[in-house]
Tab-separated table of C-alpha atoms in Angstrom:
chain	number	residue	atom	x	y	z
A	1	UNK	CA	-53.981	1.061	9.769
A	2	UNK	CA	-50.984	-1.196	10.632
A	3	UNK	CA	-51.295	-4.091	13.234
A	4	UNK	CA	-54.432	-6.398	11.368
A	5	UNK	CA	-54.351	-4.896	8.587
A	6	UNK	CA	-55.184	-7.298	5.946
A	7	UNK	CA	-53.227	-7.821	2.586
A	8	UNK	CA	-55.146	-9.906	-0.688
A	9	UNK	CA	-53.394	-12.995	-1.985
A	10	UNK	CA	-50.252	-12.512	-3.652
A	11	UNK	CA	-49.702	-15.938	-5.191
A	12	UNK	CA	-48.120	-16.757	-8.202
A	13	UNK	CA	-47.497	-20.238	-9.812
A	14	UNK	CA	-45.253	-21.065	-11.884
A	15	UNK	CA	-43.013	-23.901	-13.578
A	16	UNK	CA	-39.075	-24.158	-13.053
A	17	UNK	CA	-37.179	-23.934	-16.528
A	18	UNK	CA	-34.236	-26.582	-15.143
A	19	UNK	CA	-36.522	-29.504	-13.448
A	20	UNK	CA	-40.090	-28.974	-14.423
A	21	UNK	CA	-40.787	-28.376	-10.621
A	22	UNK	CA	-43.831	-26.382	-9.466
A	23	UNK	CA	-42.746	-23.153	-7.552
A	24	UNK	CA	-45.331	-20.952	-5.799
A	25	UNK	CA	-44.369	-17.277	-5.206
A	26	UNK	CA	-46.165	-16.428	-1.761
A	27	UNK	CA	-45.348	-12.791	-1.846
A	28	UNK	CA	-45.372	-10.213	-4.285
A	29	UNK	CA	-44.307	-6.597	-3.131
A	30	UNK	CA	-42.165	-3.890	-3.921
A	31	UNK	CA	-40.181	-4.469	-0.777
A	32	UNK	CA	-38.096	-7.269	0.708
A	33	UNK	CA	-40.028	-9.944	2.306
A	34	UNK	CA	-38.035	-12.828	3.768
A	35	UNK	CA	-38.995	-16.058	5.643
A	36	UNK	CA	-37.662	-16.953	9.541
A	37	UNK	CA	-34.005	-17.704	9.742
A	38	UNK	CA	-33.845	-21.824	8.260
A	39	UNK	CA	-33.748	-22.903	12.218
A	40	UNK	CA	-36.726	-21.325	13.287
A	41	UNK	CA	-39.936	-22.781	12.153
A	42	UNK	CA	-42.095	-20.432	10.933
A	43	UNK	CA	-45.882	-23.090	10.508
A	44	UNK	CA	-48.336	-22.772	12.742
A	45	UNK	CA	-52.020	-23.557	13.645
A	46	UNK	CA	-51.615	-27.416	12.077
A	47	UNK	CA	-49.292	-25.557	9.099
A	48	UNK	CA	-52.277	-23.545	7.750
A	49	UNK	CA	-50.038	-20.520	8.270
A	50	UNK	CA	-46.798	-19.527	8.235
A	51	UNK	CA	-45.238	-16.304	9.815
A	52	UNK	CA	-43.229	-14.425	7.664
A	53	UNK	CA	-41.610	-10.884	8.191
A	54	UNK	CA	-42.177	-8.171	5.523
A	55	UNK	CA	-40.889	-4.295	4.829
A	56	UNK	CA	-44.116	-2.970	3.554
A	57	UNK	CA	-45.013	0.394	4.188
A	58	UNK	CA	-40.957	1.077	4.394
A	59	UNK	CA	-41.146	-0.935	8.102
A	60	UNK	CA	-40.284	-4.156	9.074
A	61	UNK	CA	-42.700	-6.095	10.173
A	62	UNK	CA	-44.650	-9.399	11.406
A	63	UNK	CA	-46.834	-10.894	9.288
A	64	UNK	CA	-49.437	-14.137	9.362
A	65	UNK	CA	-49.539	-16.108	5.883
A	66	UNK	CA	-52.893	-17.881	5.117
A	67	UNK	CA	-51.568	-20.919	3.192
A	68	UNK	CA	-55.100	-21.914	2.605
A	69	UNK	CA	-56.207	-18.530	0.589
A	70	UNK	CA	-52.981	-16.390	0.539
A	71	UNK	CA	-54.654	-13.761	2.698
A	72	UNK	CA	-52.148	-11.331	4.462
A	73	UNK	CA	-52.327	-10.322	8.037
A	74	UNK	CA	-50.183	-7.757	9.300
A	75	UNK	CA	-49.440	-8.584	13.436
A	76	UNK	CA	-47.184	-5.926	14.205
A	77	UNK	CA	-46.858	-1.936	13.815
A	78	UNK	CA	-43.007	-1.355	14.949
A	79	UNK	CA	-41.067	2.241	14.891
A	80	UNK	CA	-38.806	1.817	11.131
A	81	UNK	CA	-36.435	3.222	13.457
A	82	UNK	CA	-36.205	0.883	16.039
A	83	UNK	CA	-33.766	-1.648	15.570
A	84	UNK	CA	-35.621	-4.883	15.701
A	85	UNK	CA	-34.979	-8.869	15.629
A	86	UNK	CA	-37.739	-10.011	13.713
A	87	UNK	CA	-36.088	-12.702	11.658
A	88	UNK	CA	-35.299	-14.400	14.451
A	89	UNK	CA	-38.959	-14.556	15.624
A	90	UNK	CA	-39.729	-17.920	16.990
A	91	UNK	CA	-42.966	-19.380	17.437
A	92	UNK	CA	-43.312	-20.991	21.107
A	93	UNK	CA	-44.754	-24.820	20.063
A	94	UNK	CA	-47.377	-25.070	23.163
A	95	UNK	CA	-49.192	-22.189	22.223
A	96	UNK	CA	-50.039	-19.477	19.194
A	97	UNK	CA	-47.394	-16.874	21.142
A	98	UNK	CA	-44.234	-15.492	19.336
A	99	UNK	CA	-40.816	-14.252	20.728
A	100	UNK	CA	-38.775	-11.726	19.287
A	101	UNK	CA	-36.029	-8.802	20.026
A	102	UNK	CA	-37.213	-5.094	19.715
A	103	UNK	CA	-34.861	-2.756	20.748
A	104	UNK	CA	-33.677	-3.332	24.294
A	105	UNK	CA	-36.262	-5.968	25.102
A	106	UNK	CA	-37.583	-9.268	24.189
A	107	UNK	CA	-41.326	-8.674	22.927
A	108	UNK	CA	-43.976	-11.866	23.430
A	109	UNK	CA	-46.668	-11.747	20.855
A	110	UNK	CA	-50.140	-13.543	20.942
A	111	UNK	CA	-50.881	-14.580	17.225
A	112	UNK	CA	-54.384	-14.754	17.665
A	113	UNK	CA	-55.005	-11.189	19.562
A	114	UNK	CA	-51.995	-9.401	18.633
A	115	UNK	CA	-51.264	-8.266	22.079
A	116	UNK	CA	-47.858	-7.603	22.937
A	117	UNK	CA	-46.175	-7.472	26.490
A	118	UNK	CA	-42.535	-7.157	27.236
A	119	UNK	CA	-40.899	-10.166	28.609
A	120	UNK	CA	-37.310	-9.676	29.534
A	121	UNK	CA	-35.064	-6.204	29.343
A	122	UNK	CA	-31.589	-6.049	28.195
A	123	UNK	CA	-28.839	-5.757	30.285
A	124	UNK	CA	-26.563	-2.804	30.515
A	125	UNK	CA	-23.306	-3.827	27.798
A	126	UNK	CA	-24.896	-6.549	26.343
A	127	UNK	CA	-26.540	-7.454	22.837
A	128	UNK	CA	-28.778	-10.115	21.969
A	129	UNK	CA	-28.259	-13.327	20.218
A	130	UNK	CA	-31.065	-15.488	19.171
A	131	UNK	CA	-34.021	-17.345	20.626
A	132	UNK	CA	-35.299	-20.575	20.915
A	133	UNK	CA	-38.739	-22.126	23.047
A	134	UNK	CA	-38.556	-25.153	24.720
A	135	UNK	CA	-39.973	-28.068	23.305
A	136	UNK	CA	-42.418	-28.142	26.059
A	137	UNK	CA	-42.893	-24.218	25.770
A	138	UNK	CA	-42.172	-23.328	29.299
A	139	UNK	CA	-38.963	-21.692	28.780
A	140	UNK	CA	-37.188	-19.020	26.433
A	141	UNK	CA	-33.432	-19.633	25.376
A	142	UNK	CA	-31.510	-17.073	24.720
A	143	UNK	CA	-27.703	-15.453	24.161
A	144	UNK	CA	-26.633	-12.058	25.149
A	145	UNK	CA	-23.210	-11.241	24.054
A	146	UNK	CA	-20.874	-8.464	25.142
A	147	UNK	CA	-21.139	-5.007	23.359
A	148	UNK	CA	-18.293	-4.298	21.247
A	149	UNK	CA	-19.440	-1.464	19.411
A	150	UNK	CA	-17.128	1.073	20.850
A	151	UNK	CA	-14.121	-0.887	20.090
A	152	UNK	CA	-15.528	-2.574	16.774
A	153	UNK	CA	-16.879	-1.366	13.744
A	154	UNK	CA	-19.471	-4.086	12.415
A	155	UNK	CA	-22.631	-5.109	10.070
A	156	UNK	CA	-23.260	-8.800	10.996
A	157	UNK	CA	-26.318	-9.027	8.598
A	158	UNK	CA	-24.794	-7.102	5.853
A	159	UNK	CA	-21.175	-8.449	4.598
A	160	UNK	CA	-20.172	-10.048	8.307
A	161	UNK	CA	-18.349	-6.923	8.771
A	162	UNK	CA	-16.327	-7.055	11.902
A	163	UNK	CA	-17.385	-10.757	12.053
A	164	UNK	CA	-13.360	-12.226	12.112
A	165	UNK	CA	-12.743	-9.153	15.331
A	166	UNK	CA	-15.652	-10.271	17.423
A	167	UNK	CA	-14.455	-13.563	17.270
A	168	UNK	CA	-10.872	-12.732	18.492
A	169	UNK	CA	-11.856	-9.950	21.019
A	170	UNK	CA	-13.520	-13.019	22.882
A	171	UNK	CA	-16.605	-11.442	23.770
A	172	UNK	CA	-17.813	-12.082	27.479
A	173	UNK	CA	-21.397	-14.097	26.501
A	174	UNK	CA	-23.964	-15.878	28.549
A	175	UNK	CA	-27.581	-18.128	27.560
A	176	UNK	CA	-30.096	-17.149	29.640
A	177	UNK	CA	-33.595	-19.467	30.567
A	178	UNK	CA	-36.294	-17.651	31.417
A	179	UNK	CA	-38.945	-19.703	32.889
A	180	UNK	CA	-42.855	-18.312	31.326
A	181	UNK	CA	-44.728	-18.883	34.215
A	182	UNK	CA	-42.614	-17.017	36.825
A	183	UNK	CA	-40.922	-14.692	34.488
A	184	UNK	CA	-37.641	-15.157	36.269
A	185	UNK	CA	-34.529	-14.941	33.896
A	186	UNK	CA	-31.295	-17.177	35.130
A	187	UNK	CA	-27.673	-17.606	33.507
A	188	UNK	CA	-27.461	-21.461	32.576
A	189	UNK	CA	-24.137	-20.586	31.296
A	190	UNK	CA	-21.196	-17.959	30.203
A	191	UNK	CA	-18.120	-17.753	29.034
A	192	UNK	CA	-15.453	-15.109	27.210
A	193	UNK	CA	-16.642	-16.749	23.783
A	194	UNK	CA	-18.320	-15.402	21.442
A	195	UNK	CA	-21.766	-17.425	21.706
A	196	UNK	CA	-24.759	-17.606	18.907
A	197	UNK	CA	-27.292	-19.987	17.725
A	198	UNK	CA	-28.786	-20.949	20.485
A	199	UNK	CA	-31.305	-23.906	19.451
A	200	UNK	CA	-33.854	-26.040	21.926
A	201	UNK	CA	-34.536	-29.175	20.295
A	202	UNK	CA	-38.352	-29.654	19.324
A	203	UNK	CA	-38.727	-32.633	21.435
A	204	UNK	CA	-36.473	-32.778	24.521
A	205	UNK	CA	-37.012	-29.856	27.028
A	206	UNK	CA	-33.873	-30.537	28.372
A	207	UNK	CA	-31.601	-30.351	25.748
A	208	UNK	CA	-30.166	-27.346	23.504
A	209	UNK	CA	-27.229	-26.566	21.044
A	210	UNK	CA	-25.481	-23.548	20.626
A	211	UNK	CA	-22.453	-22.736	19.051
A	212	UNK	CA	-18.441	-20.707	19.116
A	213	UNK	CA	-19.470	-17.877	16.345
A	214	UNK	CA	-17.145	-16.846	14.085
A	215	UNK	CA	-14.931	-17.800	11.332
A	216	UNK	CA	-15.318	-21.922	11.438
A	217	UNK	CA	-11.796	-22.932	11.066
A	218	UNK	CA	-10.600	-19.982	13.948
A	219	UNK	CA	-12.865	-21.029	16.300
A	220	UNK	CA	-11.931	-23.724	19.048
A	221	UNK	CA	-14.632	-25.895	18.526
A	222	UNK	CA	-18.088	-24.546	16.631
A	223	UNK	CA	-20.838	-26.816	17.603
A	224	UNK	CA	-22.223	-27.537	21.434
A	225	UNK	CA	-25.080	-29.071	23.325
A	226	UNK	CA	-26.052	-28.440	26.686
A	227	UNK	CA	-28.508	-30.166	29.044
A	228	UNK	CA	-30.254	-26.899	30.882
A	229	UNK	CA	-31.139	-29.434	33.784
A	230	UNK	CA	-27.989	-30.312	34.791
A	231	UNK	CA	-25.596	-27.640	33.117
A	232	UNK	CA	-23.157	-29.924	31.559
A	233	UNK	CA	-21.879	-29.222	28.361
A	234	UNK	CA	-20.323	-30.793	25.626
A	235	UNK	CA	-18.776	-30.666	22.177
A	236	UNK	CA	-21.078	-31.965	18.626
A	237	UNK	CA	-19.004	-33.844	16.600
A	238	UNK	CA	-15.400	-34.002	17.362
A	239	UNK	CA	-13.508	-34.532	14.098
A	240	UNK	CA	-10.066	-34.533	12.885
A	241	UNK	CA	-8.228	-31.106	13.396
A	242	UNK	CA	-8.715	-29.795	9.887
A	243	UNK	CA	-12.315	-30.519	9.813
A	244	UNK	CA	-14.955	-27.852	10.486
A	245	UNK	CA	-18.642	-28.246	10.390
A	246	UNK	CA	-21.575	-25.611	11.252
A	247	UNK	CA	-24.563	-24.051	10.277
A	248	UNK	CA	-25.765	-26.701	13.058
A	249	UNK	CA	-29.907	-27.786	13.277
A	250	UNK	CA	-31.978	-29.920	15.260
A	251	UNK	CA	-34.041	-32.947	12.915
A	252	UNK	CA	-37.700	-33.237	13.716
A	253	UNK	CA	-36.725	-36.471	15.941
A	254	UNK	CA	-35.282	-33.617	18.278
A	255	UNK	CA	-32.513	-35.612	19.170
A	256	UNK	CA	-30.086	-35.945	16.180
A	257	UNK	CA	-28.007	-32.614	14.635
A	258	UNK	CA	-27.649	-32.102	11.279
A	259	UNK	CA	-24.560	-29.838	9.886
A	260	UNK	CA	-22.197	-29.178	6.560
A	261	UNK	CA	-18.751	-28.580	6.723
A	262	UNK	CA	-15.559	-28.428	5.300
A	263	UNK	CA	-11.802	-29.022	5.532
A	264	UNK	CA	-9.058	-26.699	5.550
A	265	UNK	CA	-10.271	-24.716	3.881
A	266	UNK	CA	-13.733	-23.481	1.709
A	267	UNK	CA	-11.320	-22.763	-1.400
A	268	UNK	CA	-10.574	-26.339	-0.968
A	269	UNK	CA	-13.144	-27.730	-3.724
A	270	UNK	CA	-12.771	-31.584	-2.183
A	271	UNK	CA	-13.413	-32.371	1.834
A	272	UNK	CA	-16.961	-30.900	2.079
A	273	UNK	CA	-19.158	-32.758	3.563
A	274	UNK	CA	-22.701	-33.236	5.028
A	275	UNK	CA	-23.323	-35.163	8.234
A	276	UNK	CA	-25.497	-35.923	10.975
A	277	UNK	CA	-25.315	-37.329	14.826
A	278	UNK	CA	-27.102	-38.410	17.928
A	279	UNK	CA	-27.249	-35.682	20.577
A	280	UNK	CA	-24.437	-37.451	22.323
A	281	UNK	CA	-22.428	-38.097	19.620
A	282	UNK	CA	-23.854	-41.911	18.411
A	283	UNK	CA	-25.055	-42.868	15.741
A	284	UNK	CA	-22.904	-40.200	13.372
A	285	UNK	CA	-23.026	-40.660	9.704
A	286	UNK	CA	-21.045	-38.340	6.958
A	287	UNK	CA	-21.058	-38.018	3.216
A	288	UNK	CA	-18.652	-36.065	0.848
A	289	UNK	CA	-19.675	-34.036	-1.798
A	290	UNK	CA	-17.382	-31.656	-3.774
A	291	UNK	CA	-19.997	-28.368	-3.922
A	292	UNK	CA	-20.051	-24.962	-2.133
A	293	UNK	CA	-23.459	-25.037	0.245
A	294	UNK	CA	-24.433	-22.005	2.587
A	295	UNK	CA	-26.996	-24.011	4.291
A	296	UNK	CA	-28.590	-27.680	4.831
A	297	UNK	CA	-31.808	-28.559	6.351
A	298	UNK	CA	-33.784	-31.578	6.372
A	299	UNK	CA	-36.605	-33.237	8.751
A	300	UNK	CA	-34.513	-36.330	8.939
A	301	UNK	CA	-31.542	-38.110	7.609
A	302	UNK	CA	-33.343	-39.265	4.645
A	303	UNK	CA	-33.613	-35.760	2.450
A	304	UNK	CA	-31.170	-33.118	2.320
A	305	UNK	CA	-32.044	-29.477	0.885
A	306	UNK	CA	-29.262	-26.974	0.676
A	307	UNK	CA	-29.246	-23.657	-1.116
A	308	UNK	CA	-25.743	-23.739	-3.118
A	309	UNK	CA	-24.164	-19.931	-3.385
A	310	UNK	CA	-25.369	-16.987	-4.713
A	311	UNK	CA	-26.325	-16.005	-8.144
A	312	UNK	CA	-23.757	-14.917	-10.977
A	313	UNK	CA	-24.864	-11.853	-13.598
A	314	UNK	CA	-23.235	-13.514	-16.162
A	315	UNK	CA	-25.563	-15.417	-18.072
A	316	UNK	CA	-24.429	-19.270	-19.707
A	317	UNK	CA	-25.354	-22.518	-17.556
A	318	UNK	CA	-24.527	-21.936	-14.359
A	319	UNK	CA	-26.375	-23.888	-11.427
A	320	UNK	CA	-24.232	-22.802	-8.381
A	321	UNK	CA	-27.398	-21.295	-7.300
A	322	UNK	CA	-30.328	-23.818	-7.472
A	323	UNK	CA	-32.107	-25.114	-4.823
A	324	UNK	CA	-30.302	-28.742	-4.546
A	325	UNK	CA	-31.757	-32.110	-2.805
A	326	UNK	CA	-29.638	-34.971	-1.885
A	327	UNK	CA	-31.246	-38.514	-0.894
A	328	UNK	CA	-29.369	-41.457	1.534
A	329	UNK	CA	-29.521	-44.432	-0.589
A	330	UNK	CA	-28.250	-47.826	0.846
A	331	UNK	CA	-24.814	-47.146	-0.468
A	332	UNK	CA	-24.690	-43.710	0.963
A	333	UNK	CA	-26.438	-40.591	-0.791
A	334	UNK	CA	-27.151	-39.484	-3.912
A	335	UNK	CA	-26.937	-36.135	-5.470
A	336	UNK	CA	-27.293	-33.389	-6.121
A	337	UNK	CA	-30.015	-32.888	-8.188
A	338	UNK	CA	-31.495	-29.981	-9.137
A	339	UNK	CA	-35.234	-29.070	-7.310
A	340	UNK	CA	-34.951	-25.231	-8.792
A	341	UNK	CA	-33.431	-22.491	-9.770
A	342	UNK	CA	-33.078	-19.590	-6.821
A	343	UNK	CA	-31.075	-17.087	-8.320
A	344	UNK	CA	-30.396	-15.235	-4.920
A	345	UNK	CA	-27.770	-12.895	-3.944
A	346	UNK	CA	-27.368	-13.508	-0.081
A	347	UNK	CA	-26.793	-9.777	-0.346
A	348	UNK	CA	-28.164	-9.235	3.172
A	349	UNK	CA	-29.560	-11.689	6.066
A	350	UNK	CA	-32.890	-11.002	5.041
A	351	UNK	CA	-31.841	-12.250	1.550
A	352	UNK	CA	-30.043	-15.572	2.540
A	353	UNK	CA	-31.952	-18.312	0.747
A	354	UNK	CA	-32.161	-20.243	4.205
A	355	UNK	CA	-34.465	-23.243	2.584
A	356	UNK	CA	-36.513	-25.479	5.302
A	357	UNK	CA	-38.211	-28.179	4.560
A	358	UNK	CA	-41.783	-28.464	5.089
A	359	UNK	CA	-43.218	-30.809	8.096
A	360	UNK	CA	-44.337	-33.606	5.635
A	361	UNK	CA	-41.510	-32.901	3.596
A	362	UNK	CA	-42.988	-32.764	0.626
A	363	UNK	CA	-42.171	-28.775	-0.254
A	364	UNK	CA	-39.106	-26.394	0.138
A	365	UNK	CA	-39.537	-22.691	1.419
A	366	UNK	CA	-37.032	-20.207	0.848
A	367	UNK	CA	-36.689	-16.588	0.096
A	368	UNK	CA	-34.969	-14.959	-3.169
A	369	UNK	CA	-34.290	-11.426	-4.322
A	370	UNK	CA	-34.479	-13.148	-7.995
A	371	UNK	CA	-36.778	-10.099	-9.426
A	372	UNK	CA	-34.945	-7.417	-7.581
A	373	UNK	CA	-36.986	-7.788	-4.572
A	374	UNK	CA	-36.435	-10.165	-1.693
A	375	UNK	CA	-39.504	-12.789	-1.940
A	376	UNK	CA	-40.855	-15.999	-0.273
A	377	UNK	CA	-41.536	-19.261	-2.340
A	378	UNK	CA	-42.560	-22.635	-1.840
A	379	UNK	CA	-42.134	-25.141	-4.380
A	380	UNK	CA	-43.223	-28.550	-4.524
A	381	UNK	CA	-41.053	-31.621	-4.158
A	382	UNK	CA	-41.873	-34.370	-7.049
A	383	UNK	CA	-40.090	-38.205	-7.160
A	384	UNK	CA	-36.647	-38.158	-6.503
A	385	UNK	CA	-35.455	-39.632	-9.363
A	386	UNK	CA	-37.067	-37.595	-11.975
A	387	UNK	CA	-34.980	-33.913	-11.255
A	388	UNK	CA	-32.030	-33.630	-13.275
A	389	UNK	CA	-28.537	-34.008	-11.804
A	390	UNK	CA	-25.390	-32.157	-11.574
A	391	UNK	CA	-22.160	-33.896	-12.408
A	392	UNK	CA	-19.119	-32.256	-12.318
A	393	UNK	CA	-20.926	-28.581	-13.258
A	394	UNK	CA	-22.652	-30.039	-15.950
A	395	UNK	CA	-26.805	-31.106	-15.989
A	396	UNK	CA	-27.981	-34.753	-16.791
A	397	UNK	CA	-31.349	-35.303	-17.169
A	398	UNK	CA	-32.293	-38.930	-17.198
């Protein structure tokens, strides 16, 4: 049947063994399904649903989550042997349309008919990077980066193979804007970088981030912002030399950048920190904490989520990969304590934990291959104070 075919609830409840927290299993299928990538947000039509990507019927594919019954709705019927972007879907905020690669083309979707139309074709020599809508919805963001293939062997998604010879090769890239109601497709800028996350931020039209991909500490500077009306471009938080901070996202405000970063080096177990900053650098607050993080989000400054590492298959108490929450407090932040167990292996893209808060911030979604398969869960964020915390490796519960 494939595009609206329609899936029963999957839902599962359950308790977490470490905090007493109430996790909801969304999906349940013997096949990966994965959330949007952490900067992408996935709610729509007032958060009832959320748009998730699934591998069902051994293709990848959109899907529309009924958070009110659990009701599946498949939106898209694409070739298995296509390569696709659907991860990277992203959801334009004006209207119930979705953006996302297929092949050589960016595909527009209408969530509410399921029609498709082609919006933009790929340039001869180039690959995409990611998208990102306007706050205003007018306009599509995107990268395009210089096709290495012939030169460099690589699997981005699955081990960052090649990911250190990209980087050096100095791939010619360029973010593109193309404008909705015209369908006219300029270069806002280029350079022989290699460019990726490209992010709008959800409340200024004008304004965008993207960043220098590759290996942190090689790169000359990781984090940008851009104002697409006036091309000018600058650097996000300018630290000391030995400092580097990524896995960049916008805060719901739409004008300050949260990040995580380290210095010298990740084997360094001191010097990471979490941070955020104004657009144009004001207003920039850091805190130190001495654990290994893949990713942050949060809504604001005032609630941190981050997804620790992957899980070990040794069993004893280890909590390197737990779901983790840190608060700001008037003396700085405190944390981390422990929402819930994960137990993900990062072992692909699809299977990066990637947690996002939701819009009220009162749950956590995130994906985990914990039962084999890759799944999506939401689990519900109680008082602060009553999760357990980790100190020094070791749990506390008060």
């Amino acid at each position: 049947m494939g595009k609206g075919k329609k899936w029963p609830a999957e839902f599962n409840e359950f308790t977490d063994p470490i905090s007493g927290a109430r996790i909801t299993q969304l999906t349940e299928y013997l096949a990966h399904s994965f959330h949007l990538y952490f900067t992408n947000d996935g709610w729509y039509d007032n958060g009832t649903k959320l748009l998730i990507c699934s591998d069902r019927d051994n293709a990848s594919n959109l899907y529309s989550l009924d958070l009110t019954n659990g009701e599946l709705t498949q939106l898209t019927d694409l070739d298995p042997k296509t390569p696709k972007g659907i991860q990277g879907t992203y959801i334009n905020p004006a209207k119930n349309e979705a953006y996302f690669t297929l092949a050589n083309s960016i595909t527009a979707i209408n969530l509410d008919t399921l029609e498709e139309r082609i919006i933009f074709n790929l340039p001869e020599g180039y690959n995409f990077s990611n998208l990102s809508c306007t706050a205003d919805g007018k306009h599509l963001c995107f990268g395009l980066s210089e096709d290495l293939s012939k030169t460099i062997q690589s699997n981005l998604s699955g081990g960052y193979v090649g990911f250190e010879e990209t980087e050096a090769a100095r791939p010619h890239c360029q973010i593109c804007l193309l404008t909705f109601e015209t369908g006219e497709t300029n270069v806002i800028h280029e350079e022989k970088r290699w460019i990726g996350h490209v992010n709008a931020s959800p409340t200024q039209p004008h304004l965008i981030t993207f960043c220098h991909e590759g290996p942190w500490e090689k790169v000359d500077h990781r984090i940008w912002a851009m104002n697409i009306d006036t091309g000018e471009v600058w650097k996000i938080r300018e630290g000391e030399p030995n400092q580097f901070a990524g896995h960049e996202y916008w805060h719901r405000d739409g004008l300050h950048i949260g990040y995580h970063g380290f210095t010298e080096s990740l084997d360094r177990k001191d010097g990471k920190f979490l941070g955020y900053t104004k657009f144009d650098n004001s207003e920039t607050q850091e805190f130190e904490f001495p654990y290994q993080n893949m990713h942050i989000h949060s809504n604001d400054s005032e609630l941190i989520v981050g997804d620790g590492q992957q899980s070990s298959a040794y069993h004893g108490e280890r909590y390197q990969d737990c779901i983790f929450l840190w608060k700001k407090t008037c003396d700085g932040i405190d944390g981390p304590r422990i929402l819930c167990k994960h137990r993900g292996s990062f072992q692909v893209q699809q299977l990066h934990v990637h947690p996002r808060l939701s819009h009220d911030g009162n749950q956590v979604l995130f994906t985990s291959d914990r039962n084999g398969y890759g799944n999506i869960y939401l689990v519900d964020v109680p008082e602060f104070e009553s999760l357990p915390q980790l100190i020094d490796g070791k749990l506390l519960k008060e």
